[in-house]
CSV table of C-alpha atoms and ligand atoms in Angstrom, one decimal:
chain,number,residue,atom,x,y,z
A,1,MET,CA,27.8,-0.5,21.9
A,2,ARG,CA,25.2,-0.2,24.2
A,3,LEU,CA,21.7,0.2,22.9
A,4,THR,CA,18.5,0.4,25.3
A,5,ALA,CA,15.4,0.1,23.3
A,6,PRO,CA,12.5,1.4,25.5
A,7,ALA,CA,8.6,0.3,25.7
A,8,LYS,CA,6.3,2.9,23.8
A,9,ILE,CA,3.1,3.3,25.5
A,10,ASN,CA,0.3,5.7,24.3
A,11,LEU,CA,-0.7,7.8,27.4
A,12,ALA,CA,-3.9,8.6,24.6
A,13,LEU,CA,-3.9,7.7,20.9
A,14,HIS,CA,-7.0,9.8,19.0
A,15,VAL,CA,-7.7,8.7,15.0
A,16,VAL,CA,-8.6,11.7,13.4
A,17,GLY,CA,-9.2,10.7,10.4
A,18,GLN,CA,-7.5,8.7,7.2
A,19,ARG,CA,-6.2,8.9,4.2
A,20,ASP,CA,-6.9,8.0,1.0
A,21,ASP,CA,-4.4,5.2,1.3
A,22,GLY,CA,-5.9,3.7,4.0
A,23,TYR,CA,-3.5,5.0,6.5
A,24,HIS,CA,-5.0,6.7,9.6
A,25,LEU,CA,-4.5,10.1,11.1
A,26,LEU,CA,-3.6,9.9,14.6
A,27,ASP,CA,-3.2,12.3,17.4
A,28,SER,CA,-1.4,10.4,20.5
A,29,LEU,CA,0.9,11.5,23.6
A,30,VAL,CA,3.6,8.8,23.1
A,31,VAL,CA,5.8,8.0,26.5
A,32,PHE,CA,9.0,5.3,26.6
A,33,THR,CA,9.6,3.1,29.9
A,34,GLU,CA,12.4,1.8,31.8
A,35,PHE,CA,12.0,-1.5,31.1
A,36,GLY,CA,13.1,-2.2,27.4
A,37,ASP,CA,14.8,-4.6,24.9
A,38,VAL,CA,19.2,-4.2,24.9
A,39,LEU,CA,20.5,-4.8,22.1
A,40,ASP,CA,24.3,-4.7,21.5
A,41,THR,CA,26.1,-3.6,18.1
A,42,GLN,CA,29.9,-4.7,17.0
A,43,GLU,CA,31.4,-3.1,14.2
A,44,GLY,CA,32.9,-6.0,11.3
A,45,ALA,CA,32.7,-7.8,8.4
A,46,GLY,CA,29.1,-8.3,6.9
A,47,LEU,CA,25.6,-8.4,8.8
A,48,SER,CA,24.8,-10.7,11.3
A,49,LEU,CA,21.7,-11.0,13.7
A,50,ARG,CA,22.0,-13.2,16.7
A,51,VAL,CA,18.5,-12.9,19.0
A,52,SER,CA,17.5,-13.9,22.5
A,53,GLY,CA,15.8,-13.1,25.9
A,54,PRO,CA,12.6,-14.1,26.6
A,55,PHE,CA,10.5,-13.2,24.0
A,56,SER,CA,12.7,-14.3,21.3
A,57,ASP,CA,11.2,-17.2,20.0
A,58,GLY,CA,9.2,-17.0,16.5
A,59,VAL,CA,11.6,-13.3,16.4
A,60,PRO,CA,13.7,-14.0,12.3
A,61,GLU,CA,17.3,-13.2,12.5
A,62,ASP,CA,17.3,-12.0,8.9
A,63,ARG,CA,15.9,-9.3,6.8
A,64,ARG,CA,12.8,-10.2,8.1
A,65,ASN,CA,13.8,-8.2,11.3
A,66,LEU,CA,13.2,-4.6,11.5
A,67,VAL,CA,16.7,-4.5,12.8
A,68,TRP,CA,18.1,-6.0,9.8
A,69,GLN,CA,16.9,-3.5,7.8
A,70,ALA,CA,17.6,-0.6,10.1
A,71,ALA,CA,21.0,-1.6,9.5
A,72,GLU,CA,21.3,-1.8,5.7
A,73,ILE,CA,19.5,1.7,6.0
A,74,ALA,CA,22.6,2.6,8.4
A,75,ALA,CA,25.0,0.8,6.3
A,76,PHE,CA,26.1,-0.8,9.6
A,77,CYS,CA,28.4,-3.5,9.0
A,78,GLY,CA,29.1,-6.3,11.8
A,79,THR,CA,27.0,-8.1,14.8
A,80,ILE,CA,24.0,-7.2,16.0
A,81,HIS,CA,22.9,-8.9,19.4
A,82,LEU,CA,19.0,-8.0,20.2
A,83,GLU,CA,17.7,-8.9,23.8
A,84,LYS,CA,13.8,-8.9,23.5
A,85,HIS,CA,12.1,-8.7,26.3
A,86,LEU,CA,9.5,-6.5,25.2
A,87,PRO,CA,6.2,-8.9,23.5
A,88,HIS,CA,5.9,-8.1,20.3
A,89,GLY,CA,2.8,-7.6,18.5
A,90,ALA,CA,1.5,-5.7,21.5
A,91,GLY,CA,0.8,-2.3,20.9
A,92,ILE,CA,4.0,-1.5,22.7
A,93,GLY,CA,6.3,-0.9,19.7
A,94,GLY,CA,9.0,-3.2,20.3
A,95,GLY,CA,10.4,-3.7,16.9
A,96,SER,CA,9.8,-0.3,16.1
A,97,SER,CA,12.1,0.8,19.0
A,98,ASP,CA,14.9,-2.4,18.6
A,99,ALA,CA,14.9,-0.5,14.6
A,100,ALA,CA,15.3,3.5,16.0
A,101,ALA,CA,18.0,2.0,18.4
A,102,ILE,CA,19.8,1.0,15.0
A,103,LEU,CA,19.2,3.9,13.4
A,104,ARG,CA,19.8,6.5,15.9
A,105,ALA,CA,23.4,5.0,16.9
A,106,HIS,CA,24.2,4.0,13.6
A,107,GLY,CA,22.8,6.6,11.2
A,108,GLY,CA,20.0,7.2,8.8
A,109,ALA,CA,17.1,8.6,11.3
A,110,ALA,CA,15.9,10.5,8.1
A,111,ARG,CA,14.2,7.7,7.0
A,112,ALA,CA,12.6,6.1,10.1
A,113,LEU,CA,9.4,6.2,8.4
A,114,GLU,CA,10.3,3.3,6.1
A,115,LEU,CA,10.7,1.4,8.5
A,116,GLY,CA,6.6,1.7,10.3
A,117,ALA,CA,4.7,4.6,11.2
A,118,ASP,CA,5.9,4.0,14.7
A,119,VAL,CA,9.2,4.0,14.6
A,120,PRO,CA,9.7,8.2,14.0
A,121,VAL,CA,8.6,8.6,17.1
A,122,CYS,CA,10.7,5.9,18.9
A,123,LEU,CA,13.8,8.0,17.5
A,124,SER,CA,14.1,10.1,20.8
A,125,GLU,CA,12.9,8.6,24.5
A,126,ARG,CA,11.3,11.5,25.4
A,127,PRO,CA,7.4,12.6,25.7
A,128,GLN,CA,6.0,13.2,22.5
A,129,ARG,CA,2.6,13.7,20.5
A,130,MET,CA,3.0,11.4,17.2
A,131,GLU,CA,0.4,13.3,14.4
A,132,GLY,CA,-0.2,12.5,10.6
A,133,ILE,CA,0.3,8.8,10.2
A,134,GLY,CA,3.5,9.1,12.1
A,135,GLU,CA,5.9,10.8,10.7
A,136,ALA,CA,5.0,14.1,12.5
A,137,VAL,CA,6.6,14.4,16.2
A,138,SER,CA,7.5,17.0,18.3
A,139,ALA,CA,8.9,17.0,21.8
A,140,VAL,CA,6.1,17.9,25.3
A,141,SER,CA,7.0,19.4,28.0
A,142,GLY,CA,5.8,18.4,31.4
A,143,VAL,CA,5.1,15.3,31.1
A,144,PRO,CA,6.4,13.5,34.5
A,145,SER,CA,7.6,10.1,35.1
A,146,PHE,CA,4.5,7.5,36.1
A,147,ASP,CA,4.7,5.0,37.6
A,148,LEU,CA,3.3,1.9,35.3
A,149,VAL,CA,2.2,-1.6,35.3
A,150,LEU,CA,2.3,-3.1,31.6
A,151,VAL,CA,-0.2,-6.2,31.3
A,152,ASN,CA,-0.2,-8.4,28.4
A,153,PRO,CA,-2.7,-11.3,28.3
A,154,GLY,CA,-0.3,-13.3,25.2
A,155,VAL,CA,-3.1,-12.0,22.8
A,156,HIS,CA,-1.4,-10.8,19.4
A,157,MET,CA,-3.2,-8.2,17.8
A,158,PRO,CA,-3.0,-8.2,14.3
A,159,THR,CA,-2.8,-3.9,13.8
A,160,PRO,CA,-4.8,-3.6,10.7
A,161,ALA,CA,-7.5,-5.6,11.6
A,162,VAL,CA,-7.5,-3.1,14.6
A,163,PHE,CA,-8.1,-0.6,12.3
A,164,ARG,CA,-10.7,-2.5,10.0
A,165,ALA,CA,-13.2,-2.9,13.6
A,166,LEU,CA,-12.7,1.0,13.8
A,167,THR,CA,-16.3,2.2,13.5
A,168,ARG,CA,-15.6,5.9,13.4
A,169,LYS,CA,-12.3,7.4,11.9
A,170,ASP,CA,-13.3,11.4,12.2
A,171,ASN,CA,-12.5,11.6,16.4
A,172,ALA,CA,-11.8,15.1,18.0
A,173,GLY,CA,-7.9,15.5,18.7
A,174,MET,CA,-6.4,16.3,21.8
A,175,GLY,CA,-6.0,19.6,21.6
A,176,VAL,CA,-4.0,22.1,23.3
A,177,VAL,CA,-2.0,19.7,25.6
A,178,PRO,CA,-1.7,21.8,28.7
A,179,GLU,CA,1.9,23.3,30.3
A,180,HIS,CA,1.9,20.3,33.1
A,181,VAL,CA,0.2,16.8,32.0
A,182,THR,CA,-1.8,15.0,34.4
A,183,LEU,CA,-3.7,12.2,35.3
A,184,ALA,CA,-7.4,14.4,35.2
A,185,TRP,CA,-6.1,15.9,31.9
A,186,LEU,CA,-5.3,12.3,31.2
A,187,ARG,CA,-8.5,11.2,32.3
A,188,GLY,CA,-10.4,12.7,29.6
A,189,GLN,CA,-8.0,11.5,26.5
A,190,ARG,CA,-8.8,8.4,25.3
A,191,ASN,CA,-7.2,5.1,22.9
A,192,ASP,CA,-9.9,5.3,19.9
A,193,LEU,CA,-8.4,2.1,19.2
A,194,GLU,CA,-9.7,0.3,22.6
A,195,ALA,CA,-13.4,-0.3,21.6
A,196,ALA,CA,-12.1,-1.7,18.6
A,197,ALA,CA,-9.4,-4.4,19.9
A,198,ARG,CA,-12.7,-5.5,22.4
A,199,ASP,CA,-14.2,-6.6,19.5
A,200,VAL,CA,-11.5,-8.4,18.0
A,201,SER,CA,-10.7,-10.0,21.4
A,202,ALA,CA,-12.2,-10.7,24.7
A,203,GLN,CA,-9.4,-11.1,26.2
A,204,ILE,CA,-8.9,-6.6,26.2
A,205,ALA,CA,-11.1,-6.2,28.7
A,206,VAL,CA,-10.3,-8.9,30.8
A,207,CYS,CA,-6.8,-6.8,30.6
A,208,LEU,CA,-8.0,-4.0,32.0
A,209,GLU,CA,-10.1,-5.4,34.0
A,210,SER,CA,-7.4,-6.6,35.8
A,211,LEU,CA,-5.6,-2.7,36.4
A,212,HIS,CA,-9.1,-2.2,38.2
A,213,ASP,CA,-7.0,-0.2,40.7
A,214,ALA,CA,-4.9,1.9,38.7
A,215,GLU,CA,-5.4,5.7,38.7
A,216,LEU,CA,-5.9,5.5,35.0
A,217,ALA,CA,-5.8,1.9,32.8
A,218,ARG,CA,-5.6,2.2,29.2
A,219,MET,CA,-5.1,0.2,25.8
A,220,SER,CA,-1.3,1.3,24.2
A,221,GLY,CA,-1.1,1.3,20.3
A,222,SER,CA,-3.4,-1.3,18.9
A,223,GLY,CA,-3.4,-3.5,21.8
A,224,SER,CA,-3.1,-6.1,23.0
A,225,THR,CA,-1.0,-4.3,25.8
A,226,CYS,CA,-2.5,-2.5,28.4
A,227,PHE,CA,-0.9,0.0,31.0
A,228,GLY,CA,-2.1,0.6,34.1
A,229,ILE,CA,-1.0,4.5,36.0
A,230,TYR,CA,-0.4,3.9,40.2
A,231,PRO,CA,0.6,6.2,42.2
A,232,ASP,CA,4.0,5.0,43.6
A,233,ALA,CA,6.0,2.3,42.7
A,234,GLN,CA,5.6,0.3,45.8
A,235,SER,CA,1.9,0.5,44.9
A,236,ALA,CA,2.7,-0.5,40.9
A,237,ALA,CA,4.8,-3.3,42.4
A,238,ALA,CA,1.7,-4.6,44.4
A,239,ALA,CA,-0.6,-4.6,41.6
A,240,ALA,CA,2.1,-6.2,39.5
A,241,ALA,CA,2.6,-9.1,41.9
A,242,ARG,CA,-1.2,-9.2,42.6
A,243,ILE,CA,-1.7,-9.7,38.9
A,244,ALA,CA,1.3,-11.9,37.7
A,245,ALA,CA,0.1,-14.1,40.5
A,246,ALA,CA,-3.3,-14.5,39.2
A,247,ARG,CA,-2.2,-14.8,35.8
A,248,PRO,CA,0.3,-16.5,35.6
A,249,ASP,CA,0.7,-17.0,31.5
A,250,TRP,CA,0.4,-13.3,31.2
A,251,TRP,CA,3.4,-10.9,30.8
A,252,VAL,CA,3.4,-8.2,33.6
A,253,VAL,CA,6.4,-5.4,34.8
A,254,ALA,CA,6.1,-2.7,36.9
A,255,THR,CA,8.1,0.7,35.4
A,256,ARG,CA,8.5,4.1,35.0
A,257,SER,CA,7.7,6.2,32.3
A,258,ILE,CA,10.7,9.1,31.1
A,259,SER,CA,9.7,12.5,32.0
A,260,SER,CA,10.1,15.5,29.6
A,261,ALA,CA,12.9,16.9,32.5
A,262,GLY,CA,14.7,13.5,32.4
B,301,C5P,O1,3.7,1.2,9.7
B,301,C5P,P1,3.2,-0.4,10.2
B,301,C5P,O2,3.6,-1.3,9.5
B,301,C5P,O3,3.5,0.1,11.5
B,301,C5P,O4,1.4,0.0,10.5
B,301,C5P,C1,0.6,-1.2,10.4
B,301,C5P,C2,-0.4,-1.8,9.9
B,301,C5P,O5,-1.2,-0.9,10.6
B,301,C5P,C3,-0.6,-0.1,8.2
B,301,C5P,O6,-0.3,-1.8,7.2
B,301,C5P,C4,-1.8,-0.2,8.4
B,301,C5P,O7,-3.0,-1.2,8.6
B,301,C5P,C5,-2.2,0.3,10.0
B,301,C5P,N1,-2.0,1.8,10.3
B,301,C5P,C6,-3.2,2.8,9.8
B,301,C5P,N2,-2.4,3.8,9.8
B,301,C5P,C7,-1.5,4.4,10.9
B,301,C5P,C8,-0.7,3.5,11.1
B,301,C5P,C9,-0.9,1.8,11.1
B,301,C5P,O8,-4.1,2.1,9.6
B,301,C5P,N3,-1.2,5.5,10.9
């Protein structure tokens, strides 16, 4: 079975509170991209995991990998090959999306939250609103496909450290998400982790600055990946080429997000 695990992009990520156990309450508009990891599963005896691809370095091939833990929840036996195209610790849910792909294909979706706050939203590749700590997800209609450039400056952002650097945890939510999500509305939204991430690494500001010609540039998740929304695929490809040429050590990809309609 061939499975795709798209990148998760937080078009908006508002931190609206904190639970007694320390987890933060979020209000986020999440979309997924055509670009992502690829998994191949084949049923058989036992469980084995092999990881290859441009971001396979340092990715465990045992129980430490969320894919393995998802396979255990799904009671899947056989081989899994994970082709890693998404950088990890990057705010685009690579590991969560990989795990969700296994749960979706082989069962156990009801236990997604056990694997991480971002895993439930990754069970669908359609635009969704994510609330609570990540467990409350609902489909959002009226989100178009956006031409995106994803840029990662190679900085691994430890999510707990970024949350700790937050100065305010009781920010306003997104309110009513309009019937048609427009750039103008998105511009009025925020990623509340962005300021905290800028305090953790100066590279965030450099990364956002590289997307200066985008219609909207924002950080995804707890960073360090930032995205730019461009008017069409050509301008996204041109911006990606420009940034990749200036920053050969960065990860830069032009892609599209998956719309509500398909
Ligand atoms: O659930 P996950 O393993 O993805 O979360 C990683 C860390 O991010 C948590 O240990 C917590 O410090 C922080 N976090 C949070 N509030 C959330 C999600 C994650 O504080 N809603």
